[in-house]
Amino acid sequence: MPALTAVPRPRTHRTTRVLAALTALALAAAVGARVAVDLLEAGASLPVRYSTVPPSDWYPTVTTALAQVAVGCVGAAVLLFGATLVVVVRRGSGRPRAGWLAGGALALALGAAGASVVAGGQTDFAAMSEWATWRTALAGLAVACLPALCLAVLRARAVRAR
């Protein structure tokens, strides 16, 4: 009987896929929690016409907890996004990525500045807080690009020095 020989599998970037999937999962959880908060608040603000039961105060606690889950998931997604970019640059094929990363980080930072200007001009608190949330998310993503950008610049410099 012939001996079985193990055929080496091609090396895949499993870490990159796992980090990207975890980032998407964290963002999906954040969006889901935020939608749940909006639905609960919309349901709680409906007028009650005829009721013999006094309104319950469970929804502020639940919506606050869901909002905190959403914020935690966004924070985790930003950190995972930064880690994914570092892994992509680290395992890169040597193509220059510093320009793309710098352009993306700059676009995110400009978007955060624009959202901040729009948030400052709002007169409604809910609209202002929504724009402030966008500002914070875009600024966080821009900052998450910085470690990968530094690594890409160092790698490009090392390639040029050879």
mmCIF file with all atom_site columns, C-alpha atoms in Angstrom:
data_model
loop_
_atom_site.group_PDB
_atom_site.id
_atom_site.type_symbol
_atom_site.label_atom_id
_atom_site.label_alt_id
_atom_site.label_comp_id
_atom_site.label_asym_id
_atom_site.label_entity_id
_atom_site.label_seq_id
_atom_site.pdbx_PDB_ins_code
_atom_site.Cartn_x
_atom_site.Cartn_y
_atom_site.Cartn_z
_atom_site.occupancy
_atom_site.B_iso_or_equiv
_atom_site.pdbx_formal_charge
_atom_site.auth_seq_id
_atom_site.auth_comp_id
_atom_site.auth_asym_id
_atom_site.auth_atom_id
_atom_site.pdbx_PDB_model_num
ATOM 1   C CA . MET A 1 1   ? 0.000   0.000  0.000  1.00 0.00 ? 1   MET A CA 1
ATOM 2   C CA . PRO A 1 2   ? 1.515   3.360  -0.959 1.00 0.00 ? 2   PRO A CA 1
ATOM 3   C CA . ALA A 1 3   ? 2.269   5.799  1.813  1.00 0.00 ? 3   ALA A CA 1
ATOM 4   C CA . LEU A 1 4   ? 0.209   8.935  1.958  1.00 0.00 ? 4   LEU A CA 1
ATOM 5   C CA . THR A 1 5   ? 2.202   12.085 1.585  1.00 0.00 ? 5   THR A CA 1
ATOM 6   C CA . ALA A 1 6   ? 0.906   15.345 2.854  1.00 0.00 ? 6   ALA A CA 1
ATOM 7   C CA . VAL A 1 7   ? 0.597   17.945 0.159  1.00 0.00 ? 7   VAL A CA 1
ATOM 8   C CA . PRO A 1 8   ? 1.428   21.342 1.595  1.00 0.00 ? 8   PRO A CA 1
ATOM 9   C CA . ARG A 1 9   ? -1.498  23.685 1.351  1.00 0.00 ? 9   ARG A CA 1
ATOM 10  C CA . PRO A 1 10  ? -0.840  27.062 -0.142 1.00 0.00 ? 10  PRO A CA 1
ATOM 11  C CA . ARG A 1 11  ? -0.224  29.641 2.515  1.00 0.00 ? 11  ARG A CA 1
ATOM 12  C CA . THR A 1 12  ? -3.268  31.745 3.041  1.00 0.00 ? 12  THR A CA 1
ATOM 13  C CA . HIS A 1 13  ? -3.608  34.906 4.982  1.00 0.00 ? 13  HIS A CA 1
ATOM 14  C CA . ARG A 1 14  ? -6.056  33.494 7.467  1.00 0.00 ? 14  ARG A CA 1
ATOM 15  C CA . THR A 1 15  ? -5.224  36.167 10.032 1.00 0.00 ? 15  THR A CA 1
ATOM 16  C CA . THR A 1 16  ? -6.246  38.922 7.646  1.00 0.00 ? 16  THR A CA 1
ATOM 17  C CA . ARG A 1 17  ? -9.548  37.233 6.886  1.00 0.00 ? 17  ARG A CA 1
ATOM 18  C CA . VAL A 1 18  ? -10.286 36.592 10.550 1.00 0.00 ? 18  VAL A CA 1
ATOM 19  C CA . LEU A 1 19  ? -9.508  40.178 11.532 1.00 0.00 ? 19  LEU A CA 1
ATOM 20  C CA . ALA A 1 20  ? -11.594 41.536 8.668  1.00 0.00 ? 20  ALA A CA 1
ATOM 21  C CA . ALA A 1 21  ? -14.496 39.262 9.613  1.00 0.00 ? 21  ALA A CA 1
ATOM 22  C CA . LEU A 1 22  ? -14.258 40.306 13.270 1.00 0.00 ? 22  LEU A CA 1
ATOM 23  C CA . THR A 1 23  ? -14.208 43.958 12.220 1.00 0.00 ? 23  THR A CA 1
ATOM 24  C CA . ALA A 1 24  ? -17.324 43.482 10.122 1.00 0.00 ? 24  ALA A CA 1
ATOM 25  C CA . LEU A 1 25  ? -19.003 41.564 12.942 1.00 0.00 ? 25  LEU A CA 1
ATOM 26  C CA . ALA A 1 26  ? -18.238 44.321 15.455 1.00 0.00 ? 26  ALA A CA 1
ATOM 27  C CA . LEU A 1 27  ? -19.591 46.977 13.094 1.00 0.00 ? 27  LEU A CA 1
ATOM 28  C CA . ALA A 1 28  ? -22.718 44.909 12.441 1.00 0.00 ? 28  ALA A CA 1
ATOM 29  C CA . ALA A 1 29  ? -23.273 44.484 16.185 1.00 0.00 ? 29  ALA A CA 1
ATOM 30  C CA . ALA A 1 30  ? -22.855 48.242 16.684 1.00 0.00 ? 30  ALA A CA 1
ATOM 31  C CA . VAL A 1 31  ? -25.342 49.047 13.934 1.00 0.00 ? 31  VAL A CA 1
ATOM 32  C CA . GLY A 1 32  ? -27.784 46.455 15.280 1.00 0.00 ? 32  GLY A CA 1
ATOM 33  C CA . ALA A 1 33  ? -27.580 47.862 18.798 1.00 0.00 ? 33  ALA A CA 1
ATOM 34  C CA . ARG A 1 34  ? -28.050 51.399 17.502 1.00 0.00 ? 34  ARG A CA 1
ATOM 35  C CA . VAL A 1 35  ? -31.096 50.394 15.456 1.00 0.00 ? 35  VAL A CA 1
ATOM 36  C CA . ALA A 1 36  ? -32.529 48.644 18.519 1.00 0.00 ? 36  ALA A CA 1
ATOM 37  C CA . VAL A 1 37  ? -32.045 51.824 20.576 1.00 0.00 ? 37  VAL A CA 1
ATOM 38  C CA . ASP A 1 38  ? -33.826 53.893 17.935 1.00 0.00 ? 38  ASP A CA 1
ATOM 39  C CA . LEU A 1 39  ? -36.709 51.405 17.734 1.00 0.00 ? 39  LEU A CA 1
ATOM 40  C CA . LEU A 1 40  ? -37.122 51.269 21.510 1.00 0.00 ? 40  LEU A CA 1
ATOM 41  C CA . GLU A 1 41  ? -37.067 55.041 21.820 1.00 0.00 ? 41  GLU A CA 1
ATOM 42  C CA . ALA A 1 42  ? -39.576 55.426 18.990 1.00 0.00 ? 42  ALA A CA 1
ATOM 43  C CA . GLY A 1 43  ? -41.890 52.910 20.640 1.00 0.00 ? 43  GLY A CA 1
ATOM 44  C CA . ALA A 1 44  ? -41.561 54.582 24.024 1.00 0.00 ? 44  ALA A CA 1
ATOM 45  C CA . SER A 1 45  ? -42.450 57.996 22.652 1.00 0.00 ? 45  SER A CA 1
ATOM 46  C CA . LEU A 1 46  ? -45.775 56.875 21.137 1.00 0.00 ? 46  LEU A CA 1
ATOM 47  C CA . PRO A 1 47  ? -48.752 58.479 22.835 1.00 0.00 ? 47  PRO A CA 1
ATOM 48  C CA . VAL A 1 48  ? -50.695 56.324 25.251 1.00 0.00 ? 48  VAL A CA 1
ATOM 49  C CA . ARG A 1 49  ? -54.423 56.978 24.887 1.00 0.00 ? 49  ARG A CA 1
ATOM 50  C CA . TYR A 1 50  ? -56.229 54.577 27.165 1.00 0.00 ? 50  TYR A CA 1
ATOM 51  C CA . SER A 1 51  ? -54.357 52.632 29.746 1.00 0.00 ? 51  SER A CA 1
ATOM 52  C CA . THR A 1 52  ? -54.949 51.536 33.288 1.00 0.00 ? 52  THR A CA 1
ATOM 53  C CA . VAL A 1 53  ? -51.338 50.512 33.778 1.00 0.00 ? 53  VAL A CA 1
ATOM 54  C CA . PRO A 1 54  ? -48.790 53.223 34.519 1.00 0.00 ? 54  PRO A CA 1
ATOM 55  C CA . PRO A 1 55  ? -45.917 53.445 32.035 1.00 0.00 ? 55  PRO A CA 1
ATOM 56  C CA . SER A 1 56  ? -42.910 51.348 32.929 1.00 0.00 ? 56  SER A CA 1
ATOM 57  C CA . ASP A 1 57  ? -39.433 52.773 33.255 1.00 0.00 ? 57  ASP A CA 1
ATOM 58  C CA . TRP A 1 58  ? -37.527 49.788 31.882 1.00 0.00 ? 58  TRP A CA 1
ATOM 59  C CA . TYR A 1 59  ? -36.787 51.270 28.485 1.00 0.00 ? 59  TYR A CA 1
ATOM 60  C CA . PRO A 1 60  ? -34.300 53.973 29.624 1.00 0.00 ? 60  PRO A CA 1
ATOM 61  C CA . THR A 1 61  ? -32.180 51.293 31.261 1.00 0.00 ? 61  THR A CA 1
ATOM 62  C CA . VAL A 1 62  ? -32.355 48.998 28.238 1.00 0.00 ? 62  VAL A CA 1
ATOM 63  C CA . THR A 1 63  ? -31.658 51.748 25.728 1.00 0.00 ? 63  THR A CA 1
ATOM 64  C CA . THR A 1 64  ? -28.711 52.997 27.769 1.00 0.00 ? 64  THR A CA 1
ATOM 65  C CA . ALA A 1 65  ? -27.278 49.481 27.957 1.00 0.00 ? 65  ALA A CA 1
ATOM 66  C CA . LEU A 1 66  ? -27.766 48.971 24.211 1.00 0.00 ? 66  LEU A CA 1
ATOM 67  C CA . ALA A 1 67  ? -26.144 52.323 23.461 1.00 0.00 ? 67  ALA A CA 1
ATOM 68  C CA . GLN A 1 68  ? -23.153 51.325 25.587 1.00 0.00 ? 68  GLN A CA 1
ATOM 69  C CA . VAL A 1 69  ? -22.916 48.021 23.717 1.00 0.00 ? 69  VAL A CA 1
ATOM 70  C CA . ALA A 1 70  ? -22.970 49.946 20.424 1.00 0.00 ? 70  ALA A CA 1
ATOM 71  C CA . VAL A 1 71  ? -20.182 52.258 21.578 1.00 0.00 ? 71  VAL A CA 1
ATOM 72  C CA . GLY A 1 72  ? -18.089 49.312 22.773 1.00 0.00 ? 72  GLY A CA 1
ATOM 73  C CA . CYS A 1 73  ? -18.574 47.496 19.481 1.00 0.00 ? 73  CYS A CA 1
ATOM 74  C CA . VAL A 1 74  ? -17.548 50.575 17.509 1.00 0.00 ? 74  VAL A CA 1
ATOM 75  C CA . GLY A 1 75  ? -14.412 50.884 19.639 1.00 0.00 ? 75  GLY A CA 1
ATOM 76  C CA . ALA A 1 76  ? -13.581 47.235 19.053 1.00 0.00 ? 76  ALA A CA 1
ATOM 77  C CA . ALA A 1 77  ? -14.203 47.637 15.316 1.00 0.00 ? 77  ALA A CA 1
ATOM 78  C CA . VAL A 1 78  ? -11.830 50.601 15.133 1.00 0.00 ? 78  VAL A CA 1
ATOM 79  C CA . LEU A 1 79  ? -9.087  48.656 16.921 1.00 0.00 ? 79  LEU A CA 1
ATOM 80  C CA . LEU A 1 80  ? -9.656  45.605 14.734 1.00 0.00 ? 80  LEU A CA 1
ATOM 81  C CA . PHE A 1 81  ? -9.584  47.811 11.631 1.00 0.00 ? 81  PHE A CA 1
ATOM 82  C CA . GLY A 1 82  ? -6.180  49.148 12.650 1.00 0.00 ? 82  GLY A CA 1
ATOM 83  C CA . ALA A 1 83  ? -4.890  45.645 13.355 1.00 0.00 ? 83  ALA A CA 1
ATOM 84  C CA . THR A 1 84  ? -6.175  44.444 9.984  1.00 0.00 ? 84  THR A CA 1
ATOM 85  C CA . LEU A 1 85  ? -4.346  47.237 8.193  1.00 0.00 ? 85  LEU A CA 1
ATOM 86  C CA . VAL A 1 86  ? -1.109  46.434 10.039 1.00 0.00 ? 86  VAL A CA 1
ATOM 87  C CA . VAL A 1 87  ? -1.393  42.754 9.085  1.00 0.00 ? 87  VAL A CA 1
ATOM 88  C CA . VAL A 1 88  ? -2.084  43.665 5.459  1.00 0.00 ? 88  VAL A CA 1
ATOM 89  C CA . VAL A 1 89  ? 0.965   45.929 5.317  1.00 0.00 ? 89  VAL A CA 1
ATOM 90  C CA . ARG A 1 90  ? 3.139   43.435 7.179  1.00 0.00 ? 90  ARG A CA 1
ATOM 91  C CA . ARG A 1 91  ? 2.232   40.555 4.888  1.00 0.00 ? 91  ARG A CA 1
ATOM 92  C CA . GLY A 1 92  ? 2.199   42.697 1.780  1.00 0.00 ? 92  GLY A CA 1
ATOM 93  C CA . SER A 1 93  ? 3.911   41.709 -1.408 1.00 0.00 ? 93  SER A CA 1
ATOM 94  C CA . GLY A 1 94  ? 6.243   44.683 -1.324 1.00 0.00 ? 94  GLY A CA 1
ATOM 95  C CA . ARG A 1 95  ? 4.032   47.016 -3.337 1.00 0.00 ? 95  ARG A CA 1
ATOM 96  C CA . PRO A 1 96  ? 4.007   50.569 -2.011 1.00 0.00 ? 96  PRO A CA 1
ATOM 97  C CA . ARG A 1 97  ? 0.970   51.120 0.169  1.00 0.00 ? 97  ARG A CA 1
ATOM 98  C CA . ALA A 1 98  ? 2.044   54.209 2.077  1.00 0.00 ? 98  ALA A CA 1
ATOM 99  C CA . GLY A 1 99  ? 0.443   56.584 -0.430 1.00 0.00 ? 99  GLY A CA 1
ATOM 100 C CA . TRP A 1 100 ? -2.893  54.800 -0.336 1.00 0.00 ? 100 TRP A CA 1
ATOM 101 C CA . LEU A 1 101 ? -2.883  54.649 3.445  1.00 0.00 ? 101 LEU A CA 1
ATOM 102 C CA . ALA A 1 102 ? -1.916  58.305 3.754  1.00 0.00 ? 102 ALA A CA 1
ATOM 103 C CA . GLY A 1 103 ? -4.655  59.305 1.311  1.00 0.00 ? 103 GLY A CA 1
ATOM 104 C CA . GLY A 1 104 ? -7.241  57.216 3.128  1.00 0.00 ? 104 GLY A CA 1
ATOM 105 C CA . ALA A 1 105 ? -6.241  58.555 6.541  1.00 0.00 ? 105 ALA A CA 1
ATOM 106 C CA . LEU A 1 106 ? -6.330  62.112 5.207  1.00 0.00 ? 106 LEU A CA 1
ATOM 107 C CA . ALA A 1 107 ? -9.778  61.573 3.677  1.00 0.00 ? 107 ALA A CA 1
ATOM 108 C CA . LEU A 1 108 ? -11.065 60.155 6.961  1.00 0.00 ? 108 LEU A CA 1
ATOM 109 C CA . ALA A 1 109 ? -9.581  63.064 8.920  1.00 0.00 ? 109 ALA A CA 1
ATOM 110 C CA . LEU A 1 110 ? -11.120 65.608 6.540  1.00 0.00 ? 110 LEU A CA 1
ATOM 111 C CA . GLY A 1 111 ? -14.458 63.817 6.846  1.00 0.00 ? 111 GLY A CA 1
ATOM 112 C CA . ALA A 1 112 ? -14.181 64.019 10.638 1.00 0.00 ? 112 ALA A CA 1
ATOM 113 C CA . ALA A 1 113 ? -13.408 67.742 10.433 1.00 0.00 ? 113 ALA A CA 1
ATOM 114 C CA . GLY A 1 114 ? -16.379 68.274 8.134  1.00 0.00 ? 114 GLY A CA 1
ATOM 115 C CA . ALA A 1 115 ? -18.679 66.334 10.453 1.00 0.00 ? 115 ALA A CA 1
ATOM 116 C CA . SER A 1 116 ? -17.422 68.449 13.356 1.00 0.00 ? 116 SER A CA 1
ATOM 117 C CA . VAL A 1 117 ? -18.255 71.658 11.506 1.00 0.00 ? 117 VAL A CA 1
ATOM 118 C CA . VAL A 1 118 ? -21.725 70.380 10.654 1.00 0.00 ? 118 VAL A CA 1
ATOM 119 C CA . ALA A 1 119 ? -22.272 69.210 14.256 1.00 0.00 ? 119 ALA A CA 1
ATOM 120 C CA . GLY A 1 120 ? -21.336 72.653 15.538 1.00 0.00 ? 120 GLY A CA 1
ATOM 121 C CA . GLY A 1 121 ? -23.972 74.272 13.359 1.00 0.00 ? 121 GLY A CA 1
ATOM 122 C CA . GLN A 1 122 ? -26.866 72.087 14.515 1.00 0.00 ? 122 GLN A CA 1
ATOM 123 C CA . THR A 1 123 ? -29.538 73.530 16.777 1.00 0.00 ? 123 THR A CA 1
ATOM 124 C CA . ASP A 1 124 ? -31.223 70.218 17.597 1.00 0.00 ? 124 ASP A CA 1
ATOM 125 C CA . PHE A 1 125 ? -29.459 68.102 20.219 1.00 0.00 ? 125 PHE A CA 1
ATOM 126 C CA . ALA A 1 126 ? -30.283 64.796 18.524 1.00 0.00 ? 126 ALA A CA 1
ATOM 127 C CA . ALA A 1 127 ? -28.906 65.968 15.174 1.00 0.00 ? 127 ALA A CA 1
ATOM 128 C CA . MET A 1 128 ? -25.810 67.384 16.858 1.00 0.00 ? 128 MET A CA 1
ATOM 129 C CA . SER A 1 129 ? -25.150 64.121 18.682 1.00 0.00 ? 129 SER A CA 1
ATOM 130 C CA . GLU A 1 130 ? -25.564 62.108 15.464 1.00 0.00 ? 130 GLU A CA 1
ATOM 131 C CA . TRP A 1 131 ? -23.011 64.293 13.655 1.00 0.00 ? 131 TRP A CA 1
ATOM 132 C CA . ALA A 1 132 ? -20.693 64.145 16.666 1.00 0.00 ? 132 ALA A CA 1
ATOM 133 C CA . THR A 1 133 ? -20.910 60.358 16.531 1.00 0.00 ? 133 THR A CA 1
ATOM 134 C CA . TRP A 1 134 ? -19.889 60.413 12.859 1.00 0.00 ? 134 TRP A CA 1
ATOM 135 C CA . ARG A 1 135 ? -17.035 62.775 13.707 1.00 0.00 ? 135 ARG A CA 1
ATOM 136 C CA . THR A 1 136 ? -15.748 60.479 16.420 1.00 0.00 ? 136 THR A CA 1
ATOM 137 C CA . ALA A 1 137 ? -16.015 57.358 14.257 1.00 0.00 ? 137 ALA A CA 1
ATOM 138 C CA . LEU A 1 138 ? -14.207 58.946 11.313 1.00 0.00 ? 138 LEU A CA 1
ATOM 139 C CA . ALA A 1 139 ? -11.477 60.360 13.533 1.00 0.00 ? 139 ALA A CA 1
ATOM 140 C CA . GLY A 1 140 ? -11.029 56.966 15.187 1.00 0.00 ? 140 GLY A CA 1
ATOM 141 C CA . LEU A 1 141 ? -10.670 55.253 11.830 1.00 0.00 ? 141 LEU A CA 1
ATOM 142 C CA . ALA A 1 142 ? -8.155  57.887 10.705 1.00 0.00 ? 142 ALA A CA 1
ATOM 143 C CA . VAL A 1 143 ? -6.068  57.330 13.827 1.00 0.00 ? 143 VAL A CA 1
ATOM 144 C CA . ALA A 1 144 ? -6.320  53.551 13.382 1.00 0.00 ? 144 ALA A CA 1
ATOM 145 C CA . CYS A 1 145 ? -4.604  53.964 9.999  1.00 0.00 ? 145 CYS A CA 1
ATOM 146 C CA . LEU A 1 146 ? -1.504  55.546 11.538 1.00 0.00 ? 146 LEU A CA 1
ATOM 147 C CA . PRO A 1 147 ? 0.340   52.405 12.759 1.00 0.00 ? 147 PRO A CA 1
ATOM 148 C CA . ALA A 1 148 ? -0.084  50.735 9.369  1.00 0.00 ? 148 ALA A CA 1
ATOM 149 C CA . LEU A 1 149 ? 0.988   53.951 7.640  1.00 0.00 ? 149 LEU A CA 1
ATOM 150 C CA . CYS A 1 150 ? 4.150   54.160 9.766  1.00 0.00 ? 150 CYS A CA 1
ATOM 151 C CA . LEU A 1 151 ? 4.935   50.513 9.035  1.00 0.00 ? 151 LEU A CA 1
ATOM 152 C CA . ALA A 1 152 ? 4.381   51.034 5.302  1.00 0.00 ? 152 ALA A CA 1
ATOM 153 C CA . VAL A 1 153 ? 6.685   54.072 5.297  1.00 0.00 ? 153 VAL A CA 1
ATOM 154 C CA . LEU A 1 154 ? 9.386   52.152 7.161  1.00 0.00 ? 154 LEU A CA 1
ATOM 155 C CA . ARG A 1 155 ? 9.113   49.222 4.765  1.00 0.00 ? 155 ARG A CA 1
ATOM 156 C CA . ALA A 1 156 ? 9.270   51.526 1.735  1.00 0.00 ? 156 ALA A CA 1
ATOM 157 C CA . ARG A 1 157 ? 12.322  53.233 3.180  1.00 0.00 ? 157 ARG A CA 1
ATOM 158 C CA . ALA A 1 158 ? 14.009  49.870 3.792  1.00 0.00 ? 158 ALA A CA 1
ATOM 159 C CA . VAL A 1 159 ? 13.302  48.777 0.209  1.00 0.00 ? 159 VAL A CA 1
ATOM 160 C CA . ARG A 1 160 ? 14.794  52.010 -1.150 1.00 0.00 ? 160 ARG A CA 1
ATOM 161 C CA . ALA A 1 161 ? 17.882  51.641 1.072  1.00 0.00 ? 161 ALA A CA 1
ATOM 162 C CA . ARG A 1 162 ? 18.731  48.240 -0.412 1.00 0.00 ? 162 ARG A CA 1
#
